[in-house]
Coordinates of C-alpha atoms in Angstrom, one line a residue:
M1 CA 33.9 -24.7 10.2
D2 CA 34.0 -25.4 14.0
T3 CA 30.3 -26.0 13.9
L4 CA 30.6 -28.5 11.1
V5 CA 33.3 -30.4 13.1
H6 CA 31.1 -30.3 16.2
L7 CA 28.1 -31.8 14.2
G8 CA 30.3 -34.6 12.9
I9 CA 30.2 -33.7 9.3
P10 CA 32.7 -35.9 7.3
Q11 CA 36.0 -34.2 6.5
E12 CA 35.5 -34.6 2.7
L13 CA 32.2 -32.7 2.9
Q14 CA 33.7 -30.0 5.2
N15 CA 36.4 -29.4 2.6
L16 CA 33.9 -29.2 -0.2
I17 CA 31.8 -26.7 1.7
F18 CA 34.8 -24.6 2.6
H19 CA 35.9 -24.7 -1.1
C20 CA 32.5 -23.5 -2.3
I21 CA 32.5 -20.6 0.2
S22 CA 36.1 -19.5 -0.3
S23 CA 36.3 -19.8 -4.1
A24 CA 33.1 -18.0 -4.9
S25 CA 33.4 -14.9 -7.2
M26 CA 31.0 -12.2 -8.4
N27 CA 30.6 -9.5 -11.0
I28 CA 29.1 -6.1 -10.5
N29 CA 27.0 -4.4 -13.2
W30 CA 28.5 -0.9 -13.2
N31 CA 26.6 1.6 -15.4
G32 CA 25.6 -1.1 -17.8
N33 CA 29.0 -2.8 -18.0
M34 CA 30.1 -5.9 -16.1
A35 CA 33.1 -5.1 -13.9
E36 CA 35.9 -7.6 -13.3
S37 CA 35.1 -10.5 -11.1
S38 CA 36.1 -10.3 -7.4
N39 CA 36.3 -12.7 -4.5
P40 CA 34.2 -11.8 -1.4
G41 CA 36.2 -11.6 1.7
R42 CA 33.5 -12.9 4.0
G43 CA 32.3 -16.4 4.5
L44 CA 28.5 -16.4 4.9
R45 CA 26.8 -13.8 2.7
Q46 CA 23.5 -13.1 1.1
G47 CA 22.9 -14.6 -2.3
D48 CA 25.0 -17.7 -1.6
P49 CA 22.7 -20.8 -1.7
L50 CA 24.7 -22.5 1.0
S51 CA 24.5 -19.5 3.5
P52 CA 20.9 -20.2 4.8
Y53 CA 21.8 -23.8 5.6
L54 CA 25.1 -22.9 7.3
F55 CA 23.4 -20.1 9.3
V56 CA 20.7 -22.5 10.5
L57 CA 23.3 -25.0 11.6
C58 CA 25.2 -22.3 13.6
I59 CA 22.1 -20.9 15.2
E60 CA 20.9 -24.4 16.1
R61 CA 24.3 -25.1 17.8
L62 CA 24.0 -21.8 19.7
G63 CA 20.6 -22.8 20.9
H64 CA 21.9 -26.2 22.2
M65 CA 24.8 -24.3 24.0
I66 CA 22.3 -22.0 25.7
K67 CA 20.1 -25.0 26.7
D68 CA 23.1 -26.8 28.2
A69 CA 24.0 -23.7 30.2
V70 CA 20.4 -23.5 31.5
T71 CA 20.5 -27.2 32.5
T72 CA 23.8 -26.9 34.3
G73 CA 22.6 -23.8 36.2
E74 CA 25.1 -21.4 34.6
W75 CA 22.3 -19.5 32.8
A76 CA 19.3 -18.3 34.8
P77 CA 16.4 -17.8 32.4
Y78 CA 13.4 -15.6 33.1
S79 CA 10.5 -17.3 34.8
F80 CA 6.9 -16.1 34.1
G81 CA 5.6 -17.7 37.3
R82 CA 6.0 -20.3 39.9
G83 CA 5.7 -24.1 39.5
D84 CA 5.8 -25.5 36.0
C85 CA 5.5 -22.1 34.3
P86 CA 7.8 -22.0 31.2
K87 CA 11.1 -20.2 31.5
L88 CA 12.5 -18.1 28.7
S89 CA 16.2 -18.0 27.9
H90 CA 16.3 -16.9 24.2
I91 CA 14.1 -16.2 21.2
C92 CA 15.3 -16.8 17.7
F93 CA 13.9 -14.8 14.7
A94 CA 14.8 -14.9 11.0
D95 CA 18.0 -12.9 11.5
D96 CA 17.8 -11.7 15.1
L97 CA 18.4 -13.2 18.5
I98 CA 17.1 -12.1 21.9
L99 CA 18.8 -13.3 25.0
V100 CA 16.9 -13.3 28.3
A101 CA 18.6 -13.7 31.7
E102 CA 18.7 -12.2 35.2
V103 CA 20.0 -8.6 35.5
T104 CA 23.3 -9.5 37.2
E105 CA 26.9 -9.1 36.2
T106 CA 27.4 -12.9 36.5
Q107 CA 24.5 -13.5 34.0
V108 CA 25.8 -10.9 31.6
D109 CA 29.2 -12.6 31.6
C110 CA 27.5 -15.9 31.0
S111 CA 25.0 -14.8 28.3
C112 CA 27.5 -12.6 26.5
P113 CA 31.0 -14.1 27.0
W114 CA 32.0 -12.9 23.5
S115 CA 31.1 -9.2 24.1
P116 CA 34.6 -8.0 25.1
S117 CA 36.1 -9.5 21.9
Y118 CA 33.4 -8.2 19.7
S119 CA 33.2 -4.7 21.2
G120 CA 34.2 -2.3 18.6
S121 CA 34.3 -4.9 15.9
W122 CA 32.2 -2.8 13.6
L123 CA 34.7 0.1 13.8
S124 CA 37.8 -2.1 13.3
G125 CA 36.0 -3.9 10.5
W126 CA 35.7 -0.7 8.6
K127 CA 39.4 0.1 9.1
A128 CA 38.5 3.3 10.9
K129 CA 42.1 4.7 10.6
T130 CA 41.8 4.7 6.9
L131 CA 38.5 6.5 6.8
S132 CA 38.1 10.2 6.1
F133 CA 36.4 12.5 8.5
A134 CA 33.1 12.2 6.6
G135 CA 33.4 8.4 6.6
R136 CA 33.9 8.3 10.3
V137 CA 30.9 10.6 10.8
T138 CA 28.7 8.4 8.6
L139 CA 29.8 5.2 10.5
A140 CA 29.2 6.8 13.9
Q141 CA 25.7 7.9 12.9
T142 CA 24.8 4.5 11.5
S143 CA 26.2 2.4 14.3
L144 CA 27.3 4.1 17.5
V145 CA 24.2 6.4 17.7
H146 CA 21.6 4.4 15.8
I147 CA 21.9 1.0 17.6
P148 CA 21.3 2.4 21.2
G149 CA 18.2 4.0 19.9
Y150 CA 16.3 0.8 20.2
V151 CA 16.9 0.6 23.9
L152 CA 16.3 4.3 24.4
Q153 CA 12.7 3.9 23.1
S154 CA 11.6 1.5 25.8
I155 CA 13.5 2.0 29.1
P156 CA 15.2 5.0 30.9
I157 CA 18.9 5.0 30.5
P158 CA 21.3 6.4 33.2
V159 CA 22.9 9.6 32.2
S160 CA 26.4 8.1 32.7
V161 CA 25.6 5.4 30.1
C162 CA 24.5 8.1 27.6
Q163 CA 27.6 10.1 28.3
E164 CA 29.8 7.1 27.8
V165 CA 28.3 6.2 24.4
E166 CA 28.7 9.8 23.3
Q167 CA 32.3 9.8 24.5
I168 CA 33.0 6.7 22.3
C169 CA 31.4 8.4 19.4
R170 CA 33.4 11.6 19.9
N171 CA 36.7 9.7 20.2
F172 CA 36.0 7.8 17.0
I173 CA 35.1 10.9 15.0
W174 CA 38.2 12.8 16.0
G175 CA 40.5 9.8 15.9
T176 CA 41.2 9.4 19.6
T177 CA 42.4 5.9 20.5
T178 CA 44.0 4.2 23.5
E179 CA 47.4 4.9 22.1
A180 CA 46.9 8.5 21.1
R181 CA 44.6 11.3 22.0
K182 CA 43.4 13.8 19.4
V183 CA 42.0 17.3 19.8
H184 CA 38.2 17.5 19.5
L185 CA 37.9 20.6 17.4
I186 CA 34.1 21.2 17.8
A187 CA 32.0 20.8 21.0
W188 CA 29.6 17.8 21.0
D189 CA 26.6 20.1 21.6
K190 CA 27.4 21.9 18.3
L191 CA 27.7 18.6 16.4
C192 CA 24.1 17.8 17.7
H193 CA 22.7 20.8 15.9
P194 CA 21.0 20.4 12.5
K195 CA 23.2 20.8 9.4
S196 CA 21.4 24.0 8.5
E197 CA 22.7 25.4 11.8
G198 CA 26.3 24.2 11.3
G199 CA 26.0 20.9 13.1
L200 CA 26.2 17.3 11.9
R201 CA 22.7 16.2 13.1
F202 CA 23.9 13.9 15.9
R203 CA 21.4 13.2 18.6
N204 CA 21.7 14.1 22.3
L205 CA 21.1 10.7 23.8
K206 CA 19.8 12.0 27.1
M207 CA 17.2 14.2 25.4
L208 CA 16.3 11.5 23.0
N209 CA 15.6 9.1 25.8
K210 CA 13.5 11.7 27.6
A211 CA 11.5 12.3 24.4
H212 CA 10.8 8.6 24.1
M213 CA 9.6 8.5 27.7
M214 CA 7.3 11.4 26.9
K215 CA 6.0 9.4 23.9
L216 CA 5.2 6.5 26.1
S217 CA 3.3 8.8 28.4
W218 CA 1.4 10.1 25.4
Q219 CA 0.5 6.6 24.3
I220 CA -0.9 5.7 27.7
L221 CA -3.3 8.6 27.2
T222 CA -4.2 8.1 23.6
Q223 CA -3.9 4.4 23.0
P224 CA -5.6 2.7 26.1
S225 CA -6.3 -0.5 24.2
K226 CA -2.7 -1.5 23.9
L227 CA -1.8 -4.5 26.1
W228 CA 1.2 -2.8 27.8
V229 CA -0.9 0.3 28.5
K230 CA -3.6 -1.9 30.2
I231 CA -0.9 -3.6 32.3
L232 CA 0.7 -0.4 33.5
K233 CA -2.6 1.3 34.2
A234 CA -3.8 -1.7 36.2
K235 CA -0.5 -2.2 38.0
Y236 CA -0.2 1.4 39.2
N237 CA -3.9 2.1 39.7
C238 CA -4.2 4.9 37.1
G239 CA -8.0 4.9 37.1
M240 CA -10.4 4.6 34.1
N241 CA -10.7 8.3 33.3
I242 CA -9.4 9.6 29.9
I243 CA -6.7 11.5 31.8
P244 CA -4.8 8.8 33.8
N245 CA -3.8 9.4 37.4
F246 CA 0.0 9.4 37.0
K247 CA 1.8 9.1 40.4
H248 CA 4.9 7.6 42.0
T249 CA 4.4 4.5 44.1
S250 CA 6.8 2.7 46.5
N251 CA 7.2 -0.2 44.1
S252 CA 7.5 1.9 40.9
S253 CA 9.8 0.5 38.3
P254 CA 12.4 2.7 36.6
L255 CA 10.3 2.8 33.5
W256 CA 7.2 3.9 35.4
R257 CA 9.2 6.6 37.3
A258 CA 10.5 7.9 33.9
I259 CA 6.9 8.0 32.5
V260 CA 5.6 9.9 35.5
N261 CA 8.4 12.4 35.3
A262 CA 7.7 13.0 31.7
W263 CA 4.0 13.4 32.2
D264 CA 4.3 16.9 33.6
V265 CA 5.6 18.1 30.2
V266 CA 3.1 16.0 28.3
K267 CA 0.2 17.3 30.4
G268 CA 1.2 20.9 29.7
N269 CA 0.9 20.4 25.9
I270 CA -2.5 18.7 25.7
T271 CA -5.4 20.4 24.0
W272 CA -8.9 19.0 23.3
V273 CA -10.8 18.6 20.1
I274 CA -14.5 19.1 20.9
R275 CA -17.1 16.6 19.6
D276 CA -19.8 15.8 22.2
G277 CA -18.2 18.1 24.8
V278 CA -18.6 15.6 27.7
D279 CA -15.1 14.8 28.6
S280 CA -13.4 18.2 28.2
Q281 CA -13.8 21.0 30.9
F282 CA -14.9 24.4 29.6
W283 CA -12.8 26.5 32.0
R284 CA -9.9 24.4 33.2
Q285 CA -8.8 22.5 30.1
P286 CA -7.4 24.0 26.8
W287 CA -9.8 23.4 23.9
I288 CA -9.6 26.7 22.0
P289 CA -6.6 26.9 19.5
N290 CA -3.8 29.0 20.8
V291 CA -5.7 30.2 23.9
G292 CA -5.1 27.7 26.7
A293 CA -7.3 27.2 29.7
L294 CA -10.1 29.8 29.8
E295 CA -9.8 30.4 33.5
D296 CA -6.4 32.0 32.9
H297 CA -8.0 34.7 30.7
I298 CA -10.9 35.6 32.9
A299 CA -10.7 38.7 35.2
A300 CA -14.1 38.1 36.8
S301 CA -14.6 35.3 39.3
I302 CA -16.1 32.1 38.1
P303 CA -18.6 30.3 40.5
K304 CA -16.8 27.4 42.1
E305 CA -19.6 25.0 41.1
E306 CA -19.0 25.8 37.4
L307 CA -15.2 25.4 37.3
N308 CA -15.4 21.7 36.4
F309 CA -18.4 22.0 34.0
P310 CA -17.9 20.2 30.7
V311 CA -18.0 22.1 27.4
N312 CA -21.4 20.7 26.5
N313 CA -22.9 22.6 29.5
Y314 CA -22.4 25.8 27.5
A315 CA -24.1 24.6 24.3
S316 CA -27.6 23.5 23.4
D317 CA -29.3 22.2 20.2
G318 CA -26.1 22.8 18.2
L319 CA -25.7 26.4 19.3
W320 CA -23.4 28.1 21.9
K321 CA -25.2 29.6 24.9
W322 CA -23.8 33.1 24.3
D323 CA -25.8 34.7 27.1
K324 CA -23.8 32.6 29.6
I325 CA -20.4 32.8 27.8
R326 CA -20.3 36.6 26.9
S327 CA -21.1 37.6 30.4
I328 CA -17.7 36.3 31.5
V329 CA -15.5 35.6 28.5
P330 CA -13.7 38.5 26.7
N331 CA -15.0 39.4 23.2
D332 CA -11.7 38.5 21.4
I333 CA -11.9 34.9 22.8
C334 CA -15.6 34.7 22.1
D335 CA -14.7 35.4 18.5
K336 CA -12.4 32.3 18.6
I337 CA -15.1 30.2 20.2
A338 CA -17.6 31.2 17.5
V339 CA -15.7 29.4 14.7
I340 CA -15.6 26.1 16.7
K341 CA -18.4 23.7 16.0
P342 CA -20.6 23.5 19.1
P343 CA -20.8 20.1 20.8
S344 CA -23.3 17.6 19.5
Q345 CA -24.2 14.0 20.3
G346 CA -22.0 11.4 18.7
A347 CA -18.2 10.8 19.0
P348 CA -16.5 11.7 22.2
D349 CA -13.9 14.4 22.7
F350 CA -10.3 13.4 22.2
P351 CA -7.0 15.0 23.3
C352 CA -4.3 16.1 20.8
W353 CA -0.8 17.4 21.0
K354 CA -0.8 21.2 20.6
L355 CA 2.9 21.5 19.7
Q356 CA 2.5 20.0 16.2
P357 CA 5.3 20.1 13.5
G358 CA 3.2 22.5 11.5
E359 CA 0.3 24.9 11.9
V360 CA -3.2 24.0 13.1
V361 CA -5.7 26.1 11.1
A362 CA -9.5 26.4 11.3
V363 CA -11.1 25.3 8.0
S364 CA -14.6 26.2 7.0
W365 CA -16.8 26.4 3.9
K366 CA -16.9 29.9 2.3
P367 CA -19.8 31.1 0.2
P368 CA -19.1 32.3 -3.3
P369 CA -19.0 36.0 -4.3
D370 CA -22.2 37.9 -5.2
E371 CA -24.0 36.6 -8.2
W372 CA -21.9 33.4 -8.2
H373 CA -22.9 29.8 -7.4
K374 CA -20.5 27.3 -5.9
V375 CA -20.4 23.6 -6.9
N376 CA -18.7 21.3 -4.4
V377 CA -17.9 17.8 -5.7
D378 CA -16.2 14.7 -4.3
G379 CA -15.3 11.2 -5.5
S380 CA -14.2 8.1 -3.5
F381 CA -13.0 4.6 -3.9
N382 CA -14.2 1.8 -1.7
T383 CA -11.3 -0.5 -0.9
I384 CA -13.6 -3.4 0.2
S385 CA -16.0 -3.5 -2.7
G386 CA -13.7 -2.0 -5.3
S387 CA -16.4 0.4 -6.5
T388 CA -16.2 4.1 -7.0
A389 CA -18.9 6.7 -6.4
C390 CA -19.3 10.4 -6.5
G391 CA -21.5 13.2 -5.2
G392 CA -21.9 17.0 -5.2
L393 CA -24.1 19.9 -4.6
I394 CA -24.8 23.5 -5.7
R395 CA -25.3 26.5 -3.4
N396 CA -25.8 30.2 -4.1
Q397 CA -24.1 33.2 -2.7
H398 CA -26.0 33.0 0.5
G399 CA -25.1 29.4 1.1
I400 CA -28.6 28.2 0.3
F401 CA -28.9 24.7 -1.1
V402 CA -29.9 24.6 -4.8
K403 CA -29.5 21.0 -6.0
G404 CA -27.4 17.9 -5.2
F405 CA -26.6 14.6 -6.8
Y406 CA -24.8 11.3 -6.2
S407 CA -24.1 8.2 -8.3
K408 CA -22.2 5.0 -8.4
I409 CA -19.5 5.1 -11.2
G410 CA -18.0 1.6 -11.5
S411 CA -14.8 -0.1 -10.7
S412 CA -11.7 2.2 -11.0
N413 CA -9.8 4.4 -8.6
A414 CA -10.2 7.7 -6.7
I415 CA -8.6 9.8 -9.5
W416 CA -11.2 8.5 -12.0
A417 CA -14.0 9.2 -9.6
E418 CA -12.9 12.7 -8.9
M419 CA -12.6 13.5 -12.7
W420 CA -16.0 11.9 -13.4
V421 CA -17.8 13.9 -10.6
L422 CA -16.3 17.1 -11.9
R423 CA -17.7 16.4 -15.3
I424 CA -21.1 15.6 -13.8
G425 CA -21.1 18.7 -11.7
I426 CA -20.2 20.9 -14.8
R427 CA -23.1 19.3 -16.8
I428 CA -25.7 19.9 -14.1
A429 CA -24.5 23.5 -13.6
Q430 CA -24.8 24.1 -17.4
N431 CA -28.3 22.6 -17.5
L432 CA -29.4 25.1 -14.8
L433 CA -28.0 27.9 -17.0
L434 CA -25.8 29.3 -14.2
P435 CA -23.8 32.2 -15.5
K436 CA -20.9 32.3 -12.9
V437 CA -19.8 29.1 -11.1
V438 CA -17.0 28.2 -8.8
F439 CA -16.0 24.5 -8.7
E440 CA -14.4 23.2 -5.5
M441 CA -13.0 19.8 -4.7
D442 CA -10.5 18.2 -2.3
S443 CA -8.4 16.5 -5.0
K444 CA -5.4 18.7 -5.7
V445 CA -4.3 16.3 -8.3
I446 CA -7.4 16.8 -10.4
V447 CA -7.3 20.6 -9.9
N448 CA -3.7 20.7 -11.1
M449 CA -4.6 18.5 -14.2
V450 CA -7.5 20.8 -15.1
T451 CA -5.5 24.0 -14.6
S452 CA -2.6 22.7 -16.7
G453 CA -4.8 20.8 -19.2
H454 CA -2.3 17.9 -19.1
T455 CA -2.1 14.4 -17.6
N456 CA 0.4 11.5 -17.9
N457 CA -2.5 9.1 -17.8
A458 CA -3.4 8.4 -21.5
Y459 CA -6.7 6.7 -20.6
L460 CA -7.8 9.8 -18.5
S461 CA -6.8 12.3 -21.2
P462 CA -10.1 12.2 -23.2
L463 CA -12.2 12.9 -20.0
L464 CA -9.8 15.6 -19.0
G465 CA -10.1 17.2 -22.4
E466 CA -13.9 17.3 -22.2
V467 CA -13.8 18.8 -18.7
V468 CA -11.4 21.6 -19.8
S469 CA -13.5 22.3 -22.9
L470 CA -16.7 22.6 -20.8
L471 CA -15.1 24.9 -18.3
Q472 CA -13.8 27.2 -21.1
H473 CA -17.2 27.4 -22.9
P474 CA -17.9 31.1 -23.7
N475 CA -21.5 31.0 -22.4
W476 CA -20.4 31.2 -18.8
E477 CA -17.6 32.3 -16.4
T478 CA -16.0 29.6 -14.3
S479 CA -13.1 28.9 -11.9
I480 CA -11.8 25.8 -10.1
A481 CA -10.1 25.6 -6.7
H482 CA -8.8 23.1 -4.3
V483 CA -10.2 23.0 -0.7
Y484 CA -9.5 20.8 2.3
R485 CA -11.9 18.0 3.0
E486 CA -13.1 19.8 6.1
A487 CA -14.6 22.4 3.8
N488 CA -16.1 19.7 1.5
R489 CA -18.2 17.8 4.0
C490 CA -21.5 18.1 2.2
A491 CA -20.1 16.6 -1.0
D492 CA -18.5 13.9 1.0
F493 CA -21.8 13.0 2.6
L494 CA -23.5 12.7 -0.8
T495 CA -20.6 10.6 -2.1
N496 CA -21.0 8.1 0.6
K497 CA -24.7 7.8 -0.4
G498 CA -23.5 7.2 -4.0
H499 CA -21.9 3.8 -3.0
S500 CA -25.4 2.4 -2.3
S501 CA -27.1 4.0 -5.3
S502 CA -27.3 2.9 -8.9
F503 CA -25.3 3.8 -12.0
E504 CA -28.1 6.1 -13.2
G505 CA -27.6 8.2 -10.0
D506 CA -30.0 10.4 -8.1
I507 CA -30.8 14.1 -8.2
V508 CA -31.4 15.7 -4.8
N509 CA -33.9 18.6 -4.8
L510 CA -34.6 18.6 -1.1
A511 CA -31.8 18.0 1.5
C512 CA -32.4 15.2 4.0
H513 CA -32.2 15.9 7.8
S514 CA -28.5 14.7 8.0
L515 CA -27.5 16.8 5.1
Q516 CA -29.3 19.8 6.5
A517 CA -27.3 19.7 9.7
I518 CA -24.0 19.9 7.7
L519 CA -25.4 22.6 5.4
Y520 CA -26.3 24.6 8.5
D521 CA -22.8 24.2 9.9
D522 CA -21.4 25.6 6.7
F523 CA -24.0 28.4 6.5
R524 CA -23.0 29.8 10.0
G525 CA -19.3 29.4 9.3
A526 CA -18.5 26.5 11.6
S527 CA -14.9 25.4 11.3
L528 CA -12.8 22.3 11.9
P529 CA -9.1 22.1 12.9
R530 CA -6.6 20.9 10.4
L531 CA -2.9 20.4 10.7
I532 CA -1.0 22.1 7.9
R533 CA 2.6 20.7 7.6

């Protein structure tokens, strides 16, 4: 109401607005029945048609107050440069406000004069004394711990500040106030444990802040195109290499010092995924799953001139140079190298985090049992054109290519494409009079449908019924299994060709050069890493 008075709104209109706000009532639909009407205790609220206008009036007045403070010199805004460069004092969003000022106590008092009176207002507003222990824990997790998280993500916070916030949280949970001190029955460290371990899943703010600084270090390594990464790398002369040169300087900001300190932990948990083998070092950088740097596992001395050799120096024409590798590397590690795809021209190597929340496994195509054939199929949906396509191929027990196919299907979705390609693959295998066939695809949804013989999609049920009937035909023996897409690369290659083909499709009797390269990788058991969560 003070804002309405300040803007010169007539008293009659002020009274009308106040009456509309204070006399509003609402009903709640509770389990299908309308509860008794109630009067909201707050003034501005969502759903009230007057609230947006009143909010805009209040925020506009606040903007004028800040502008007046800047004009009188009480508020020192941030300057982007000298001369006529614009100065920033505040930014207004839809429902948020960012205040910008110098980092001094005087400016904090000027920009946030209301902070002492509002400090703790969330807690008092909830009437903390009347809350149960579970209610106080919930409130502490949603306000006291959650809100500082935004700051913890971007800047290093002093340990004393983290401890003070945690102290406020502990006092609130156990009911300690300025008038009375209560006993804290459980140590804070135990409350920070997961619920499965007897804790309440609170976060240690110091460790959380450190984790966020590590995340920033990791982003500098893996996301060099971001603007803030470019600025920091240029400011602190990190170099243009994939692995930046993290180092302290005399003019380091607190943020940069925290990033450099976190880099030692990040660096120790980097592993490399090999593609062209140019940027990763064979001996000094970890690139073999669960092995680490090779030089730590070698008893024999490595020539100094070879220590910094890249991985591609030990491969040629898509094959490992085993004569050079086996002369130095132990046999058990050679076996692990054998399942890694040798470097080839194309995409560059890239770093990844080896401490994943899951297990990294090596995935490769497996040949079928003796006297069996394997049909790998795949379907896809093109989000740009809206078309679907499919493709697949048949190989014998030795991994030898028998026949392939690809086709455009129409306009639908990936589920339809996967079901259609399975039907096509079954038909082609039947026409070849194959007695024993394994069908593999990377759609677990379709595999589950076929295995159960049921789908909730009524339109898909006729096609599913035909597929199940064909698989159960007495003239042959079949099975169907789900595989990861890393073991289904040949079918994926043919599916991509299907998007540019016709609805009649094409039969492939002789594999092209690109398909032959993937077939050869599968034949020799080359594997690709996959994170299993």
